[in-house]
Short mmCIF file of C-alpha atoms and ligand atoms in Angstrom, two decimals:
data_model
loop_
_atom_site.label_atom_id
_atom_site.label_comp_id
_atom_site.label_asym_id
_atom_site.label_seq_id
_atom_site.Cartn_x
_atom_site.Cartn_y
_atom_site.Cartn_z
CA PHE A 212 -11.84 50.68 -8.93
CA MET A 213 -8.81 48.77 -7.76
CA VAL A 214 -6.54 50.08 -5.05
CA THR A 215 -2.88 49.63 -5.84
CA LEU A 216 -1.30 46.94 -3.70
CA GLN A 217 2.33 45.99 -3.40
CA SER A 218 4.36 43.14 -1.97
CA ARG A 219 7.99 42.11 -2.44
CA SER A 220 7.26 40.45 -5.78
CA LEU A 221 3.85 41.76 -6.90
CA ARG A 222 2.46 45.19 -7.83
CA VAL A 223 -1.24 45.46 -8.48
CA TYR A 224 -2.64 48.23 -10.68
CA ALA A 225 -6.20 48.74 -11.86
CA TYR A 226 -5.87 46.81 -15.13
CA ALA A 227 -2.60 44.93 -14.88
CA LEU A 228 -0.13 43.28 -12.55
CA GLU A 229 3.59 43.63 -12.41
CA TYR A 230 5.66 40.79 -11.03
CA LEU A 231 9.30 40.59 -10.05
CA ASP A 232 10.64 37.97 -12.48
CA GLN A 233 11.92 35.25 -10.14
CA THR A 234 13.79 33.48 -12.96
CA ARG A 235 16.08 36.53 -13.25
CA LEU A 236 16.96 36.92 -9.56
CA PRO A 237 19.43 37.52 -8.09
CA GLN A 238 21.33 38.72 -11.16
CA ALA A 239 18.61 41.18 -12.18
CA GLU A 240 15.59 42.76 -10.44
CA GLU A 241 13.26 43.00 -13.39
CA TRP A 242 9.56 43.90 -13.08
CA VAL A 243 7.39 42.48 -15.85
CA ARG A 244 3.87 43.52 -16.82
CA CYS A 245 1.16 40.83 -16.86
CA ASP A 246 -2.19 41.87 -18.34
CA SER A 247 -3.80 38.63 -19.54
CA PRO A 248 -4.52 35.08 -18.36
CA GLU A 249 -2.11 33.83 -21.06
CA ALA A 250 0.74 36.02 -19.82
CA TRP A 251 0.08 34.82 -16.26
CA GLN A 252 0.06 31.16 -17.32
CA HIS A 253 3.37 31.60 -19.10
CA ALA A 254 4.94 33.31 -16.08
CA VAL A 255 3.66 30.66 -13.65
CA LYS A 256 4.73 27.69 -15.81
CA HIS A 257 8.24 29.14 -16.02
CA LEU A 258 8.32 29.96 -12.29
CA ALA A 259 8.73 33.69 -12.92
CA ILE A 260 5.78 33.84 -10.49
CA ARG A 261 6.09 31.04 -7.92
CA GLY A 262 5.48 29.95 -4.34
CA ALA A 263 2.14 28.52 -3.23
CA PRO A 264 0.46 31.70 -1.85
CA LEU A 265 1.78 33.99 -4.61
CA ILE A 266 0.49 31.72 -7.39
CA GLY A 267 -3.02 31.83 -5.91
CA LEU A 268 -3.07 35.56 -5.19
CA SER A 269 -1.75 36.58 -8.60
CA ALA A 270 -4.34 34.31 -10.26
CA ALA A 271 -7.12 36.08 -8.31
CA PHE A 272 -6.00 39.49 -9.59
CA VAL A 273 -5.64 38.26 -13.17
CA LEU A 274 -9.17 36.85 -13.03
CA ALA A 275 -10.59 40.07 -11.51
CA GLN A 276 -8.90 42.18 -14.17
CA TYR A 277 -10.16 39.91 -16.93
CA ALA A 278 -13.68 40.10 -15.51
CA ALA A 279 -13.60 43.90 -15.60
CA ARG A 280 -13.18 43.77 -19.39
CA HIS A 281 -15.12 40.67 -20.45
CA PRO A 282 -18.70 39.42 -20.00
CA GLU A 283 -19.58 37.01 -17.20
CA PRO A 284 -20.15 33.92 -19.33
CA GLU A 285 -16.41 33.85 -20.12
CA TRP A 286 -15.17 34.00 -16.54
CA GLN A 287 -15.57 30.35 -15.65
CA ALA A 288 -13.52 29.11 -18.61
CA VAL A 289 -10.69 31.49 -17.69
CA SER A 290 -10.78 30.37 -14.07
CA ASP A 291 -10.60 26.74 -15.24
CA ARG A 292 -7.52 27.52 -17.32
CA LEU A 293 -5.79 29.35 -14.49
CA ARG A 294 -6.59 26.46 -12.14
CA ALA A 295 -4.98 23.90 -14.46
CA THR A 296 -1.66 25.76 -14.76
CA ARG A 297 0.08 24.09 -11.81
CA PRO A 298 -1.58 21.20 -9.97
CA THR A 299 0.15 20.74 -6.61
CA ALA A 300 -0.12 23.94 -4.54
CA VAL A 301 -3.70 24.03 -3.25
CA ASN A 302 -3.56 27.78 -2.58
CA LEU A 303 -4.36 28.29 -6.27
CA MET A 304 -7.56 26.27 -5.86
CA TYR A 305 -8.38 28.09 -2.59
CA CYS A 306 -8.12 31.50 -4.26
CA LEU A 307 -10.05 30.52 -7.39
CA ASP A 308 -12.81 28.87 -5.32
CA ALA A 309 -13.15 32.15 -3.42
CA MET A 310 -13.28 34.14 -6.66
CA GLU A 311 -15.82 31.85 -8.33
CA ALA A 312 -18.09 32.18 -5.31
CA CYS A 313 -18.33 35.92 -6.20
CA PHE A 314 -19.17 35.46 -9.90
CA THR A 315 -22.85 36.28 -9.37
CA GLN A 316 -21.95 39.58 -7.67
CA GLY A 317 -20.16 41.16 -10.64
CA ALA A 318 -16.71 42.37 -11.54
CA ASP A 319 -16.32 44.93 -8.75
CA ALA A 320 -16.94 42.22 -6.17
CA LEU A 321 -14.20 40.13 -7.78
CA ALA A 322 -11.73 42.99 -7.48
CA GLU A 323 -12.64 43.43 -3.82
CA ARG A 324 -12.33 39.69 -3.19
CA ALA A 325 -8.85 39.53 -4.75
CA LYS A 326 -7.76 42.44 -2.60
CA ALA A 327 -9.16 40.73 0.50
CA LEU A 328 -7.26 37.53 -0.34
CA PHE A 329 -4.05 39.52 -0.65
CA GLU A 330 -4.58 41.25 2.68
CA GLU A 331 -5.59 37.97 4.30
CA ASP A 332 -2.33 36.33 3.17
CA ARG A 333 -0.29 39.19 4.59
CA ALA A 334 -1.98 38.72 7.97
CA LEU A 335 -1.65 34.91 7.85
CA CYS A 336 2.08 35.25 7.14
CA GLN A 337 2.53 37.50 10.15
CA ARG A 338 0.65 35.11 12.46
CA MET A 339 2.38 31.88 11.38
CA ALA A 340 5.78 33.61 11.31
CA GLU A 341 5.32 34.81 14.91
CA ARG A 342 4.39 31.29 15.99
CA GLY A 343 7.39 29.90 14.13
CA ALA A 344 9.70 32.50 15.70
CA ASP A 345 8.47 31.39 19.15
CA LEU A 346 10.16 28.04 18.43
CA LEU A 347 13.56 29.62 17.73
CA ALA A 348 16.31 30.61 20.17
CA SER A 349 19.56 32.52 19.82
CA GLY A 350 22.33 30.31 18.54
CA ASP A 351 19.98 28.05 16.56
CA ARG A 352 21.32 26.72 13.29
CA VAL A 353 18.30 26.28 11.04
CA LEU A 354 18.22 24.37 7.76
CA THR A 355 15.64 25.40 5.15
CA HIS A 356 14.68 24.24 1.66
CA CYS A 357 13.38 26.00 -1.45
CA ASN A 358 12.17 29.59 -1.04
CA THR A 359 9.41 30.46 1.40
CA GLY A 360 9.99 34.15 1.95
CA ALA A 361 8.45 37.48 1.02
CA LEU A 362 9.03 36.60 -2.65
CA ALA A 363 6.59 33.68 -2.38
CA THR A 364 3.75 35.40 -0.49
CA ALA A 365 2.05 38.76 0.06
CA GLY A 366 3.75 39.17 3.44
CA VAL A 367 6.90 38.10 5.31
CA GLY A 368 6.66 34.51 4.08
CA THR A 369 6.11 31.14 5.74
CA ALA A 370 9.25 29.32 7.00
CA ILE A 371 11.50 32.25 6.08
CA GLY A 372 8.88 34.52 7.67
CA ALA A 373 9.60 32.80 10.99
CA LEU A 374 13.33 33.44 10.52
CA ALA A 375 12.64 37.10 9.64
CA ILE A 376 10.50 37.68 12.74
CA ALA A 377 13.12 35.94 14.91
CA LYS A 378 15.71 38.31 13.47
CA GLN A 379 13.45 41.30 14.29
CA ARG A 380 13.24 40.01 17.87
CA GLY A 381 17.03 40.04 18.16
CA ILE A 382 17.38 36.24 18.02
CA ASP A 383 20.71 35.31 16.43
CA LEU A 384 20.36 32.52 13.89
CA HIS A 385 22.61 30.80 11.43
CA VAL A 386 20.73 29.50 8.40
CA TYR A 387 21.76 26.66 6.11
CA VAL A 388 20.18 27.18 2.71
CA ASP A 389 19.56 24.07 0.60
CA GLU A 390 20.39 24.95 -3.00
CA THR A 391 17.19 23.11 -4.08
CA ARG A 392 17.82 21.26 -7.33
CA PRO A 393 16.76 21.40 -10.07
CA LEU A 394 15.55 25.02 -10.25
CA LEU A 395 17.70 26.39 -7.43
CA GLN A 396 15.07 28.39 -5.53
CA GLY A 397 17.38 28.13 -2.50
CA GLY A 398 20.62 29.07 -4.21
CA ARG A 399 19.08 31.92 -6.18
CA LEU A 400 16.20 33.26 -4.08
CA THR A 401 16.63 32.23 -0.44
CA ALA A 402 20.30 33.19 -0.41
CA TRP A 403 19.29 36.58 -1.82
CA GLU A 404 16.54 36.98 0.81
CA MET A 405 18.90 36.02 3.67
CA ALA A 406 21.30 38.75 2.59
CA ASP A 407 18.36 41.17 2.31
CA LEU A 408 17.23 40.27 5.85
CA GLY A 409 20.77 40.44 7.24
CA ILE A 410 20.66 36.83 8.47
CA PRO A 411 24.00 34.98 8.37
CA TYR A 412 23.74 31.90 6.15
CA GLN A 413 25.67 29.27 4.27
CA LEU A 414 24.58 27.73 1.02
CA ILE A 415 24.81 23.93 0.69
CA THR A 416 23.84 21.51 -2.05
CA ASP A 417 20.86 19.32 -1.16
CA SER A 418 23.09 16.25 -0.91
CA MET A 419 25.12 17.82 1.92
CA ALA A 420 22.25 18.11 4.39
CA ALA A 421 22.50 14.62 5.93
CA SER A 422 26.21 14.87 6.69
CA LEU A 423 25.68 18.38 8.09
CA MET A 424 23.19 16.86 10.53
CA ALA A 425 25.53 13.96 11.31
CA ALA A 426 28.17 16.56 12.20
CA GLY A 427 25.75 18.01 14.77
CA LYS A 428 25.47 21.33 12.96
CA VAL A 429 21.69 21.54 12.50
CA ASP A 430 19.38 22.36 15.44
CA LYS A 431 16.10 22.68 13.53
CA VAL A 432 14.67 22.22 10.06
CA MET A 433 11.95 24.63 8.88
CA VAL A 434 10.23 24.28 5.51
CA GLY A 435 7.05 25.48 3.81
CA ALA A 436 4.31 23.45 2.13
CA ASP A 437 2.26 23.40 -1.05
CA ARG A 438 -0.52 21.18 0.28
CA ILE A 439 -1.17 19.72 3.73
CA CYS A 440 -3.52 16.72 3.95
CA ALA A 441 -6.13 15.94 6.59
CA ASN A 442 -3.74 13.39 8.16
CA GLY A 443 -0.79 15.82 8.21
CA ASP A 444 1.13 14.42 5.21
CA PHE A 445 2.30 17.32 3.08
CA ALA A 446 3.75 18.13 -0.33
CA ASN A 447 6.61 20.57 -0.68
CA LYS A 448 9.48 21.18 -3.11
CA VAL A 449 11.19 17.94 -4.11
CA GLY A 450 14.00 17.20 -1.64
CA THR A 451 11.92 18.03 1.42
CA TYR A 452 11.17 14.34 2.07
CA MET A 453 14.82 13.31 2.19
CA LEU A 454 15.48 16.19 4.61
CA ALA A 455 12.68 14.89 6.85
CA VAL A 456 14.10 11.35 6.74
CA ALA A 457 17.57 12.61 7.63
CA ALA A 458 16.21 14.87 10.39
CA HIS A 459 14.24 11.98 11.90
CA TYR A 460 17.32 9.73 11.88
CA HIS A 461 19.43 12.44 13.52
CA GLN A 462 16.65 13.51 15.95
CA VAL A 463 16.58 17.07 14.61
CA PRO A 464 13.15 18.79 15.08
CA PHE A 465 11.40 19.18 11.74
CA TYR A 466 8.80 21.95 11.36
CA VAL A 467 6.46 22.74 8.49
CA VAL A 468 5.22 26.35 8.42
CA ALA A 469 2.14 27.23 6.32
CA PRO A 470 -1.13 29.19 6.27
CA TYR A 471 -4.51 27.42 6.69
CA THR A 472 -5.04 28.13 2.97
CA THR A 473 -2.44 25.41 2.26
CA VAL A 474 -4.46 22.80 4.17
CA ASP A 475 -6.66 20.64 1.94
CA PRO A 476 -9.25 18.83 4.10
CA ALA A 477 -10.45 16.98 0.97
CA CYS A 478 -7.05 15.26 0.63
CA ALA A 479 -7.10 12.39 3.14
CA THR A 480 -3.44 11.39 2.76
CA GLY A 481 -0.39 12.32 0.71
CA ALA A 482 -1.24 9.64 -1.85
CA ALA A 483 -4.09 11.88 -3.07
CA ILE A 484 -1.89 14.92 -3.81
CA PRO A 485 -1.34 15.50 -7.55
CA ILE A 486 2.40 15.89 -8.13
CA GLU A 487 3.50 18.12 -11.01
CA GLN A 488 5.93 16.50 -13.45
CA ARG A 489 8.21 18.92 -15.28
CA ASP A 490 10.37 18.98 -18.39
CA GLY A 491 13.48 16.79 -18.36
CA ALA A 492 15.58 19.69 -19.66
CA GLU A 493 15.52 21.13 -16.12
CA VAL A 494 17.52 18.14 -14.90
CA ARG A 495 19.79 17.67 -17.93
CA GLY A 496 21.18 21.15 -17.38
CA ALA A 497 20.27 24.59 -16.16
CA ALA A 498 19.01 27.78 -17.71
CA GLY A 499 18.64 31.24 -16.26
CA ALA A 500 19.92 34.77 -16.27
CA PHE A 501 23.42 33.30 -16.59
CA GLY A 502 22.64 31.56 -19.88
CA GLU A 503 22.14 27.90 -20.55
CA VAL A 504 24.31 24.89 -19.82
CA VAL A 505 23.59 21.25 -20.62
CA TRP A 506 25.77 18.57 -18.99
CA ALA A 507 23.76 15.37 -19.55
CA PRO A 508 23.41 13.59 -22.90
CA SER A 509 20.81 15.68 -24.72
CA ASP A 510 18.48 12.66 -24.95
CA ALA A 511 19.00 11.39 -21.37
CA PRO A 512 15.69 10.09 -20.00
CA VAL A 513 14.67 12.05 -16.88
CA TRP A 514 12.24 11.73 -13.95
CA ASN A 515 11.44 15.26 -12.76
CA PRO A 516 8.70 15.57 -10.13
CA ALA A 517 8.52 19.16 -8.85
CA PHE A 518 7.35 18.11 -5.38
CA ASP A 519 7.55 15.19 -2.96
CA VAL A 520 5.37 14.08 -0.07
CA THR A 521 6.61 13.98 3.52
CA PRO A 522 4.60 11.62 5.74
CA ALA A 523 3.13 13.07 8.93
CA SER A 524 5.16 10.60 11.02
CA LEU A 525 8.35 12.58 10.23
CA VAL A 526 6.98 15.99 11.29
CA THR A 527 7.65 17.39 14.78
CA ALA A 528 5.03 20.14 14.50
CA TRP A 529 2.85 21.92 11.96
CA VAL A 530 3.11 25.69 12.44
CA LEU A 531 -0.03 27.29 11.01
CA ASP A 532 -1.47 30.78 11.50
CA THR A 533 -4.17 29.08 13.57
CA GLY A 534 -1.75 27.40 15.98
CA VAL A 535 1.16 25.02 16.45
CA PHE A 536 -0.04 21.42 16.18
CA ASP A 537 1.81 18.28 17.25
CA SER A 538 1.06 14.78 15.88
CA ALA A 539 -1.63 14.15 18.48
CA ALA A 540 -3.43 17.41 17.61
CA ILE A 541 -3.22 16.60 13.90
CA ALA A 542 -4.61 13.11 14.55
CA ARG A 543 -7.56 14.77 16.33
CA GLY A 544 -8.04 17.00 13.26
CA GLU A 545 -7.49 20.23 15.20
CA HIS A 546 -5.85 21.87 12.16
CA LEU A 547 -9.14 21.41 10.26
CA ARG A 548 -11.35 23.10 12.82
CA GLY A 549 -13.44 25.91 11.36
CA TRP A 550 -12.01 25.30 7.90
CA ARG A 551 -14.58 25.63 5.06
O1 MRU B 198 7.93 25.31 -7.53
P1 MRU B 198 7.84 26.41 -6.50
O2 MRU B 198 9.07 27.24 -6.44
O3 MRU B 198 6.58 27.22 -6.66
O4 MRU B 198 7.73 25.63 -5.12
C1 MRU B 198 7.59 26.37 -3.93
C2 MRU B 198 7.68 25.57 -2.68
O5 MRU B 198 7.77 24.36 -2.71
C3 MRU B 198 7.55 26.31 -1.38
O6 MRU B 198 8.25 25.66 -0.38
C4 MRU B 198 6.05 26.39 -1.03
O7 MRU B 198 5.33 26.98 -2.06
C5 MRU B 198 5.80 27.11 0.24
S1 MRU B 198 6.33 28.79 0.09
C6 MRU B 198 5.48 29.92 0.75
#
């Protein structure tokens, strides 16, 4: 009953998913089968499947496929478990809310709903990326953080989507890629996507961004988001906040690019966003396709929040599929119009 769908990092079959294991990139392009809620939870906790939209969409398919094989009374408990896997990106809650609203209509309706969510995300990516590309001009040197590309969504991506559409339009960019400690989504994934897109880039460590701006080498900052509050505060990969502070100090425009499905009208301010805390081992060393290395004392105490909150006051504009909003528009709640 399920049409096969495919994106850069997801393949959907009738009774299983395959995902491109993002912990193995760029050293290996390995597709892994996922045919149970447990397998999905494992993949999401380890960031083999990651990025706000992709987490939500893959959860919808896993739930639909589970529903096709199990009786209705079990569905809610599975949805609850999927929902609790990662707390910060609200796209997971958006997708599971949409799926739960179909529970009374049966398993086929769930499969159709998951497919519709996937196709919606592809369209949202295209729209926000076009709006983001409208803000870019040839010669721009753009700094980005984490990975917000095709790997993280069903379509062209969010912030990287804007860079990709600009490239398609013949706009010449130079991109600075923040390595993105501790899990290196920039160094591993964004660098790989830039090469794939044919966009010239340079990799920097996160701690180099401020002096790069001081040297006058950054024209714009573009990042994605995991949750945008009613007042415009937003959570994104840890390190985004210090970029926003540095950009504000150096008067570099700072844009956040996201779909409306990342907006959480129920979150009044950033203080209400749950921030995921992760294992200290991620900071004491690194593990990946290249093996494992530990440089800190093996018992070093660690603080490891996966996300931070950037206050609305540091944002130049919010680039959503629904429009480009400045601070005044956000204060009027225009980004919430028509939402839920
Ligand atoms: O922990 P991750 O890799 O899932 O974090 C991802 C980010 O912070 C992205 O910037 C965000 O999801 C927007 S990407 C489309």
